[in-house]
Structures are given as structure tokens and as C-alpha cells.
Amino acid sequence: MKVFVSEIEDVAKAAMVAHGAGAWQAGEVARAVARAEAFGNVICGLYYLESYCTQLKSGRVDGQVEPVVTQPKAGQVIADARFGFAQPAFSRGLPQAIEAARENGVATLAVAHAHTCTSLGFFTEQIAAAGLVGIGFTNASPVVAPPNGNKAVIGTNPISMSLPDGGMHWDFSTSAVALGKITMAKAAGENIPLGWAVDANGEPTTNPEAALKGALVSAGGYKGWGFGLMAEVLAAGMTGSVNSLDVSGLKLPDGKPHDLGQFYILMEPGADFGARLARVAQAVAEQDGARIPGQDRQPMGEIDVPDALWTASRGLAAD
Amino acid sequence: MKVFVSEIEDVAKAAMVAHGAGAWQAGEVARAVARAEAFGNVICGLYYLESYCTQLKSGRVDGQVEPVVTQPKAGQVIADARFGFAQPAFSRGLPQAIEAARENGVATLAVAHAHTCTSLGFFTEQIAAAGLVGIGFTNASPVVAPPNGNKAVIGTNPISMSLPDGGMHWDFSTSAVALGKITMAKAAGENIPLGWAVDANGEPTTNPEAALKGALVSAGGYKGWGFGLMAEVLAAGMTGSVNSLDVSGLKLPDGKPHDLGQFYILMEPGADFGARLARVAQAVAEQDGARIPGQDRQPMGEIDVPDALWTASRGLAAD
């Protein structure tokens, strides 16, 4: 089914309002849903809407709460989501964080006690749109074991980075793969490559079922583990939100709020920033098939949404 | 040969002074050499001393120059190494950057136009010693090709992170391996694993000779590529230093100065930072063989230095 992005946004907003969210809060989240779909990131788009609605109903996320923004120091902005969605809290804190970064050269924006932010790049691209370098970190439910370990300690813990003028944009988990790749392999009755996961004994496995009883591993071994920990200590430690360890499944219908953190660094680019980036981009462009991540990234205006998903989404809006 | 770390520092300093460095500048670099040896990081220790001395003589590095520190904005400290060593420039800028981070909650320290900094972790551990979270980025000579490419565009571009109280410390290249692993395999007549490098046509290779004619690849594929670019744009773009692309071999005796950049982010830890880190550390400690990087890291007081290297180092000091 071909659907306009604006329709996706409208339906997503209506669905959340129908399940108890405030109009403003629902609008902020719907914008993220539509943006994810516009860039083909289906996992963070309408596919998440049912979970949002279920958790609004059960109270696992508070859709009405007003975020509270404070600025303890000149370069330090904190947006407390108060167990509500991440997007409204980010929106409330962003103008102050942008002003602080312009004033000081650098500022941080800590989003505390939030629901999963879904696509982290959605936020750093807003920082880049203000002409600043944006780096983002978040934590998640525990699915990744340390090297040589067998028990999950951190989440897929994505990191994202966006540069002004569409110069670069990336957003990826620090685990070897997303959990969804394992569940999809299991559903398809296929094996997974070595290097994705370990079984419950910590042994590398190609069996998706054994992997689901074990844990994912970090991308690039101990290097991804370092980056994953970086996201963990910044997202949890700099925001006072809980550790990945203490978050239960992100889509479970009820239970404690996610209470996740996101942490953003906003920086004024140096005077030579554009020239230095252009030099690298040119050397990459000369190589067929190689690219700077996110370069010339264009949102779609109309999306091909699976019929069942679109029907379900409209159903949620009609509830 | 067993040698005390203090002797390594003295000999390294004397060698650089004998080759034209100022006493203060040589002392700052010697401290980094000794620290690398104390932690078993032999590549960044005495092994680099000959290159420092050669390049002091040829003028590729200026051992006498005084770094210049400026602070264009409240959270933005720039230490211009002026084609001298990185360590003296960092030392001059650090106190101001620490003060700025305490005052604003966050600050950046850009070290511009510097010689290779060798071990990046040497710098972030000093930030952590001041009770701040330290993240560091640098660029290097070009050896890493983009995914699907065949020509090197960025350096091994390490990133490092250090937390207060020895809570965590890591420092690694964003390439799959260091270049030295390929040259060592070639010297030993051994093949290299797939996933380390590509040949001149961009095809994955197990032949170290073909790899040296091609390029290294990033750790974890496009993820390491993203992190390597992150180090590149921060180290070059935020400091106004040159791109990795424009730096010739770091140990070539003469030629243009390295003109590399390092970029550091200094942050006050959040109130719950220690507790959040401890929670993760405990869950890791329960798994045999798993660890938080750098935890319980202890410097050695006495080092086993190869006889030939120690003799050569003393020879450089006697020149």
C-alpha cells in the first residue's frame, strides 16, 4: 500500500492520542515514526506503533507528562522525560542546548528517564540541522555479553553522529547485529554466521535458537564492547537513568517504565571543518561503491507500507 | 635487560635533548614514552625514540617551539602545537580545559598541528585523573580504505576513553588491526586472516604483501568506518590540522611536519555515574574471563627491555 509520509504521521499521532497520549507528546513521537519510515528504517517506524499504544494504555509510558528542562551549568542541559517519551523531552531541551553550544562552543544534552528513543539518528540530525556537530548515545535492554562472557550486560547501545549540511550521518548499534536478525533467522529456519552471538555457555554459535538463549556479541570484538560501554556509561551515568541491565524487554506490554537515557554532545564545527570533510568525501567518491555514510541521503515522500501493518495502524487510530 | 621506568624516562629525555629538543618539551615526550613502557605498550615506547630523534634532527618536528593556548569560547580550548610534539601542547592546554569543563560541565581541548601523539590513552588518562570523563580522537597517515573501496583514505584513527578512579580505560584503532600486524606477518612469512585488509583491487586478501599494496579495513566493517570518520573529522576538522590523506609515513625521516590533530572532550560525571558504572562492572566480574577494559590497570615499575633497543636508546642519548 502506497502511503504519504504525512498520512503516516497523522495516523501515528491519532493512534497515540486514542491510547491516552497528549496531542503535543503524540505529535512529537509521530514525527519520529514518520521520519523513520521516510528513510526506510521500518523497525523504528509504524512497526513500533502498537507497542507505544499498548504501553500508553498500561501506563508503562506516560503520554501526558510534561518534560522538565534544567541547566545546572552553562554547557549542561538536562531534559527529564519523567517516564514519558524521549522525543518530547528532547524537543524541550534542544533549543537551550543549541544556544549553550553556540555560546560555549560545546554543550551536552542529557535526556533522562525516557522511553526507548527508537532511532537515535532522528535526534542527532536535528542537532546537525542547527549547524552543529551532533553525537548521540543511548542504552537499551540487555542483550550483549562481554567478550569471553556468556551473559548479556549491555544493550545494543547505538551511537549516532550527524554533521551539518548533510555531510555525514550514521546511526548504528555497537553489537555485531541487531537482535531482529537472529529472530528472523530463527523464523526462517536458517543458521546465523559465527561472530553474531554466543550460546548460554558463552560458546560462539550458528544456531539462532541457542543464540537467543545466550547473548549477542559486540561488533569488532573488544572494540565494539568498548564503544557499547561508552554508550552505556554516558546514557545511564550522565542522565541518572537505569542501566541496560535493569530494563526489561522494550516491547513488554507492562512493567516498570523503560527509564532509559540518551546523551548528546553538540559542538560548533571548527573553521576548517567543511574543507576537511570535503577532502575525505572526494577521495571516497573516487572509489566505486564506497561512500561517506548518509551522504546525499533523501527522505521518501511516499512509502510502500505492508497492507496488514497499515490496516493495523489505522485500527489503532480508530480505537 | 631489566630497566626502571625512571631510567627509561631519563634516557628518552636525554636522547631528545641531544637531538635538539628543549628540556621541557623533551621531558613531556619522555613521560609519554615511559608511561607506554610501564603499561607494556612497546610500540608507543622506546621503539619510537629513534624516529623522534631523527625527525628532530631533520626538522620534521620542532622540539623547541612553545605551544600557544587560546580559548575562543568558554568551553573551547585550543592548544596549537605549532609543528612541535603533541605532549607539550596538551600539557599547556590541559589545566585551562579542566577548569573550563568544571565551570561549564563540558569542554573540548583541540590540539592542532602536532606530531603523532603515539598513545592516545596517555592523554585521556590525564583527563580522568582530574576527575573528569575523557574521550579522545586522533588521525594518522592514510592506511584504511572505505568499505567496498581499495584506496586508503583515513588512518588507523584511534579513539580512547578514560573514566575517573580507574573505572574504565580503553584506547584502540578503528581499523581491524594495526598496520604492524601485517608487517609482522609478512616478516614471519605467514598469511593474515580474511577481514584485516584488501589488495590493490579492493579484494579481501590473506597475503600480507598484497595487503601492504592495498589497504587495511575498518573494525566491524561499516561501523568501524563510521567511527574512523568520526575521529578524522574531529581530529582534522575541529583543529584545522591536515587530513590523514595528507600526512606521509609517520616515521619517514624528513618531509613536511605531521600536522596531525587530536581532539578531546572533557565532561563532569553525572551524580550517579559511579553507581551506574559499578553496576555494569559487577555484572561483568561475575563472568569468568570477561572484563571492563582497563579495570585494575597497574603500571610496571621495572621493564624488560630488549638489549638491542636499550643499547640503541642509550646510544641516542650519548650522541
PDB file of N, CA, C and O in Angstrom, chain A residues 247-288:
ATOM      1  N   VAL A 247      16.649  -2.835  32.561  1.00  0.00           N
ATOM      2  CA  VAL A 247      15.496  -2.538  31.701  1.00  0.00           C
ATOM      3  C   VAL A 247      14.964  -3.863  31.162  1.00  0.00           C
ATOM      4  O   VAL A 247      15.706  -4.632  30.559  1.00  0.00           O
ATOM      5  N   SER A 248      13.691  -4.130  31.368  1.00  0.00           N
ATOM      6  CA  SER A 248      13.176  -5.374  30.788  1.00  0.00           C
ATOM      7  C   SER A 248      12.665  -5.102  29.379  1.00  0.00           C
ATOM      8  O   SER A 248      12.556  -3.947  28.965  1.00  0.00           O
ATOM      9  N   GLY A 249      12.452  -6.159  28.627  1.00  0.00           N
ATOM     10  CA  GLY A 249      12.121  -6.113  27.192  1.00  0.00           C
ATOM     11  C   GLY A 249      11.358  -4.853  26.790  1.00  0.00           C
ATOM     12  O   GLY A 249      10.322  -4.531  27.362  1.00  0.00           O
ATOM     13  N   LEU A 250      11.840  -4.163  25.775  1.00  0.00           N
ATOM     14  CA  LEU A 250      11.314  -2.841  25.429  1.00  0.00           C
ATOM     15  C   LEU A 250       9.863  -2.881  24.983  1.00  0.00           C
ATOM     16  O   LEU A 250       9.159  -1.891  25.071  1.00  0.00           O
ATOM     17  N   LYS A 251       9.411  -4.046  24.479  1.00  0.00           N
ATOM     18  CA  LYS A 251       8.032  -4.123  23.988  1.00  0.00           C
ATOM     19  C   LYS A 251       7.093  -4.873  24.932  1.00  0.00           C
ATOM     20  O   LYS A 251       5.931  -5.093  24.583  1.00  0.00           O
ATOM     21  N   LEU A 252       7.595  -5.283  26.084  1.00  0.00           N
ATOM     22  CA  LEU A 252       6.700  -5.944  27.040  1.00  0.00           C
ATOM     23  C   LEU A 252       5.551  -4.985  27.351  1.00  0.00           C
ATOM     24  O   LEU A 252       5.769  -3.792  27.568  1.00  0.00           O
ATOM     25  N   PRO A 253       4.312  -5.500  27.377  1.00  0.00           N
ATOM     26  CA  PRO A 253       3.158  -4.598  27.491  1.00  0.00           C
ATOM     27  C   PRO A 253       3.147  -3.771  28.772  1.00  0.00           C
ATOM     28  O   PRO A 253       2.810  -2.590  28.745  1.00  0.00           O
ATOM     29  N   ASP A 254       3.521  -4.387  29.885  1.00  0.00           N
ATOM     30  CA  ASP A 254       3.530  -3.566  31.102  1.00  0.00           C
ATOM     31  C   ASP A 254       4.748  -3.892  31.953  1.00  0.00           C
ATOM     32  O   ASP A 254       5.598  -4.677  31.562  1.00  0.00           O
ATOM     33  N   GLY A 255       4.838  -3.237  33.093  1.00  0.00           N
ATOM     34  CA  GLY A 255       6.031  -3.363  33.931  1.00  0.00           C
ATOM     35  C   GLY A 255       6.553  -1.974  34.231  1.00  0.00           C
ATOM     36  O   GLY A 255       5.883  -0.972  33.994  1.00  0.00           O
ATOM     37  N   LYS A 256       7.757  -1.927  34.743  1.00  0.00           N
ATOM     38  CA  LYS A 256       8.367  -0.636  35.078  1.00  0.00           C
ATOM     39  C   LYS A 256       8.608   0.167  33.802  1.00  0.00           C
ATOM     40  O   LYS A 256       8.821  -0.394  32.735  1.00  0.00           O
ATOM     41  N   PRO A 257       8.593   1.506  33.903  1.00  0.00           N
ATOM     42  CA  PRO A 257       8.942   2.321  32.726  1.00  0.00           C
ATOM     43  C   PRO A 257      10.343   1.954  32.231  1.00  0.00           C
ATOM     44  O   PRO A 257      11.171   1.460  33.006  1.00  0.00           O
ATOM     45  N   HIS A 258      10.614   2.195  30.956  1.00  0.00           N
ATOM     46  CA  HIS A 258      11.940   1.900  30.406  1.00  0.00           C
ATOM     47  C   HIS A 258      13.031   2.590  31.222  1.00  0.00           C
ATOM     48  O   HIS A 258      14.041   1.996  31.548  1.00  0.00           O
ATOM     49  N   ASP A 259      12.828   3.887  31.489  1.00  0.00           N
ATOM     50  CA  ASP A 259      13.802   4.661  32.281  1.00  0.00           C
ATOM     51  C   ASP A 259      15.184   4.665  31.629  1.00  0.00           C
ATOM     52  O   ASP A 259      16.206   4.540  32.296  1.00  0.00           O
ATOM     53  N   LEU A 260      15.209   4.785  30.295  1.00  0.00           N
ATOM     54  CA  LEU A 260      16.484   4.821  29.571  1.00  0.00           C
ATOM     55  C   LEU A 260      17.010   6.254  29.494  1.00  0.00           C
ATOM     56  O   LEU A 260      16.279   7.214  29.741  1.00  0.00           O
ATOM     57  N   GLY A 261      18.279   6.370  29.152  1.00  0.00           N
ATOM     58  CA  GLY A 261      18.870   7.691  28.978  1.00  0.00           C
ATOM     59  C   GLY A 261      19.395   7.866  27.562  1.00  0.00           C
ATOM     60  O   GLY A 261      19.717   6.897  26.878  1.00  0.00           O
ATOM     61  N   GLN A 262      19.402   9.093  27.113  1.00  0.00           N
ATOM     62  CA  GLN A 262      20.152   9.426  25.897  1.00  0.00           C
ATOM     63  C   GLN A 262      21.065  10.583  26.244  1.00  0.00           C
ATOM     64  O   GLN A 262      20.716  11.446  27.042  1.00  0.00           O
ATOM     65  N   PHE A 263      22.213  10.570  25.615  1.00  0.00           N
ATOM     66  CA  PHE A 263      23.188  11.617  25.911  1.00  0.00           C
ATOM     67  C   PHE A 263      23.719  12.167  24.592  1.00  0.00           C
ATOM     68  O   PHE A 263      24.134  11.406  23.721  1.00  0.00           O
ATOM     69  N   TYR A 264      23.654  13.478  24.445  1.00  0.00           N
ATOM     70  CA  TYR A 264      24.065  14.125  23.191  1.00  0.00           C
ATOM     71  C   TYR A 264      25.167  15.145  23.457  1.00  0.00           C
ATOM     72  O   TYR A 264      25.126  15.851  24.459  1.00  0.00           O
ATOM     73  N   ILE A 265      26.133  15.196  22.539  1.00  0.00           N
ATOM     74  CA  ILE A 265      27.171  16.220  22.571  1.00  0.00           C
ATOM     75  C   ILE A 265      26.962  17.101  21.349  1.00  0.00           C
ATOM     76  O   ILE A 265      26.843  16.593  20.230  1.00  0.00           O
ATOM     77  N   LEU A 266      26.866  18.398  21.572  1.00  0.00           N
ATOM     78  CA  LEU A 266      26.644  19.373  20.493  1.00  0.00           C
ATOM     79  C   LEU A 266      27.874  20.273  20.408  1.00  0.00           C
ATOM     80  O   LEU A 266      28.290  20.840  21.431  1.00  0.00           O
ATOM     81  N   MET A 267      28.439  20.409  19.225  1.00  0.00           N
ATOM     82  CA  MET A 267      29.660  21.202  19.099  1.00  0.00           C
ATOM     83  C   MET A 267      29.606  22.116  17.896  1.00  0.00           C
ATOM     84  O   MET A 267      29.135  21.728  16.829  1.00  0.00           O
ATOM     85  N   GLU A 268      30.132  23.305  18.056  1.00  0.00           N
ATOM     86  CA  GLU A 268      30.318  24.186  16.898  1.00  0.00           C
ATOM     87  C   GLU A 268      31.442  23.615  16.048  1.00  0.00           C
ATOM     88  O   GLU A 268      32.529  23.336  16.556  1.00  0.00           O
ATOM     89  N   PRO A 269      31.215  23.467  14.738  1.00  0.00           N
ATOM     90  CA  PRO A 269      32.306  22.962  13.899  1.00  0.00           C
ATOM     91  C   PRO A 269      33.452  23.973  13.836  1.00  0.00           C
ATOM     92  O   PRO A 269      33.223  25.183  13.912  1.00  0.00           O
ATOM     93  N   GLY A 270      34.681  23.478  13.714  1.00  0.00           N
ATOM     94  CA  GLY A 270      35.835  24.363  13.550  1.00  0.00           C
ATOM     95  C   GLY A 270      35.777  25.063  12.197  1.00  0.00           C
ATOM     96  O   GLY A 270      35.018  24.669  11.301  1.00  0.00           O
ATOM     97  N   ALA A 271      36.605  26.089  12.045  1.00  0.00           N
ATOM     98  CA  ALA A 271      36.575  26.922  10.843  1.00  0.00           C
ATOM     99  C   ALA A 271      36.868  26.109   9.580  1.00  0.00           C
ATOM    100  O   ALA A 271      36.330  26.384   8.511  1.00  0.00           O
ATOM    101  N   ASP A 272      37.738  25.099   9.682  1.00  0.00           N
ATOM    102  CA  ASP A 272      38.122  24.313   8.510  1.00  0.00           C
ATOM    103  C   ASP A 272      37.293  23.046   8.359  1.00  0.00           C
ATOM    104  O   ASP A 272      37.616  22.175   7.546  1.00  0.00           O
ATOM    105  N   PHE A 273      36.261  22.928   9.147  1.00  0.00           N
ATOM    106  CA  PHE A 273      35.534  21.665   9.212  1.00  0.00           C
ATOM    107  C   PHE A 273      35.029  21.204   7.845  1.00  0.00           C
ATOM    108  O   PHE A 273      35.245  20.064   7.424  1.00  0.00           O
ATOM    109  N   GLY A 274      34.359  22.102   7.139  1.00  0.00           N
ATOM    110  CA  GLY A 274      33.781  21.749   5.844  1.00  0.00           C
ATOM    111  C   GLY A 274      34.841  21.310   4.843  1.00  0.00           C
ATOM    112  O   GLY A 274      34.669  20.331   4.115  1.00  0.00           O
ATOM    113  N   ALA A 275      35.961  22.019   4.830  1.00  0.00           N
ATOM    114  CA  ALA A 275      37.032  21.697   3.879  1.00  0.00           C
ATOM    115  C   ALA A 275      37.648  20.339   4.188  1.00  0.00           C
ATOM    116  O   ALA A 275      37.934  19.550   3.279  1.00  0.00           O
ATOM    117  N   ARG A 276      37.821  20.044   5.467  1.00  0.00           N
ATOM    118  CA  ARG A 276      38.437  18.765   5.836  1.00  0.00           C
ATOM    119  C   ARG A 276      37.516  17.603   5.485  1.00  0.00           C
ATOM    120  O   ARG A 276      37.951  16.548   5.041  1.00  0.00           O
ATOM    121  N   LEU A 277      36.234  17.797   5.697  1.00  0.00           N
ATOM    122  CA  LEU A 277      35.268  16.749   5.357  1.00  0.00           C
ATOM    123  C   LEU A 277      35.199  16.567   3.839  1.00  0.00           C
ATOM    124  O   LEU A 277      35.174  15.439   3.333  1.00  0.00           O
ATOM    125  N   ALA A 278      35.205  17.671   3.114  1.00  0.00           N
ATOM    126  CA  ALA A 278      35.117  17.602   1.651  1.00  0.00           C
ATOM    127  C   ALA A 278      36.308  16.852   1.061  1.00  0.00           C
ATOM    128  O   ALA A 278      36.169  16.092   0.095  1.00  0.00           O
ATOM    129  N   ARG A 279      37.471  17.031   1.673  1.00  0.00           N
ATOM    130  CA  ARG A 279      38.684  16.356   1.191  1.00  0.00           C
ATOM    131  C   ARG A 279      38.524  14.837   1.295  1.00  0.00           C
ATOM    132  O   ARG A 279      38.892  14.092   0.379  1.00  0.00           O
ATOM    133  N   VAL A 280      37.982  14.376   2.402  1.00  0.00           N
ATOM    134  CA  VAL A 280      37.760  12.934   2.594  1.00  0.00           C
ATOM    135  C   VAL A 280      36.663  12.447   1.651  1.00  0.00           C
ATOM    136  O   VAL A 280      36.794  11.409   0.999  1.00  0.00           O
ATOM    137  N   ALA A 281      35.599  13.211   1.557  1.00  0.00           N
ATOM    138  CA  ALA A 281      34.459  12.808   0.727  1.00  0.00           C
ATOM    139  C   ALA A 281      34.882  12.647  -0.730  1.00  0.00           C
ATOM    140  O   ALA A 281      34.453  11.713  -1.423  1.00  0.00           O
ATOM    141  N   GLN A 282      35.749  13.533  -1.170  1.00  0.00           N
ATOM    142  CA  GLN A 282      36.227  13.468  -2.554  1.00  0.00           C
ATOM    143  C   GLN A 282      37.040  12.188  -2.783  1.00  0.00           C
ATOM    144  O   GLN A 282      36.833  11.469  -3.778  1.00  0.00           O
ATOM    145  N   ALA A 283      37.933  11.868  -1.861  1.00  0.00           N
ATOM    146  CA  ALA A 283      38.766  10.662  -2.007  1.00  0.00           C
ATOM    147  C   ALA A 283      37.913   9.402  -1.958  1.00  0.00           C
ATOM    148  O   ALA A 283      38.246   8.386  -2.578  1.00  0.00           O
ATOM    149  N   VAL A 284      36.815   9.441  -1.242  1.00  0.00           N
ATOM    150  CA  VAL A 284      35.911   8.289  -1.176  1.00  0.00           C
ATOM    151  C   VAL A 284      35.108   8.191  -2.469  1.00  0.00           C
ATOM    152  O   VAL A 284      34.945   7.097  -3.037  1.00  0.00           O
ATOM    153  N   ALA A 285      34.655   9.335  -2.969  1.00  0.00           N
ATOM    154  CA  ALA A 285      33.811   9.348  -4.173  1.00  0.00           C
ATOM    155  C   ALA A 285      34.556   8.796  -5.385  1.00  0.00           C
ATOM    156  O   ALA A 285      33.943   8.281  -6.329  1.00  0.00           O
ATOM    157  N   GLU A 286      35.889   8.877  -5.360  1.00  0.00           N
ATOM    158  CA  GLU A 286      36.681   8.369  -6.479  1.00  0.00           C
ATOM    159  C   GLU A 286      36.710   6.843  -6.525  1.00  0.00           C
ATOM    160  O   GLU A 286      37.230   6.259  -7.463  1.00  0.00           O
ATOM    161  N   GLN A 287      36.185   6.188  -5.476  1.00  0.00           N
ATOM    162  CA  GLN A 287      36.205   4.728  -5.406  1.00  0.00           C
ATOM    163  C   GLN A 287      34.787   4.190  -5.577  1.00  0.00           C
ATOM    164  O   GLN A 287      33.928   4.420  -4.741  1.00  0.00           O
ATOM    165  N   ASP A 288      34.593   3.460  -6.689  1.00  0.00           N
ATOM    166  CA  ASP A 288      33.262   2.906  -6.997  1.00  0.00           C
ATOM    167  C   ASP A 288      32.693   2.109  -5.827  1.00  0.00           C
ATOM    168  O   ASP A 288      33.345   1.187  -5.333  1.00  0.00           O
TER     169      ASP A 288
END
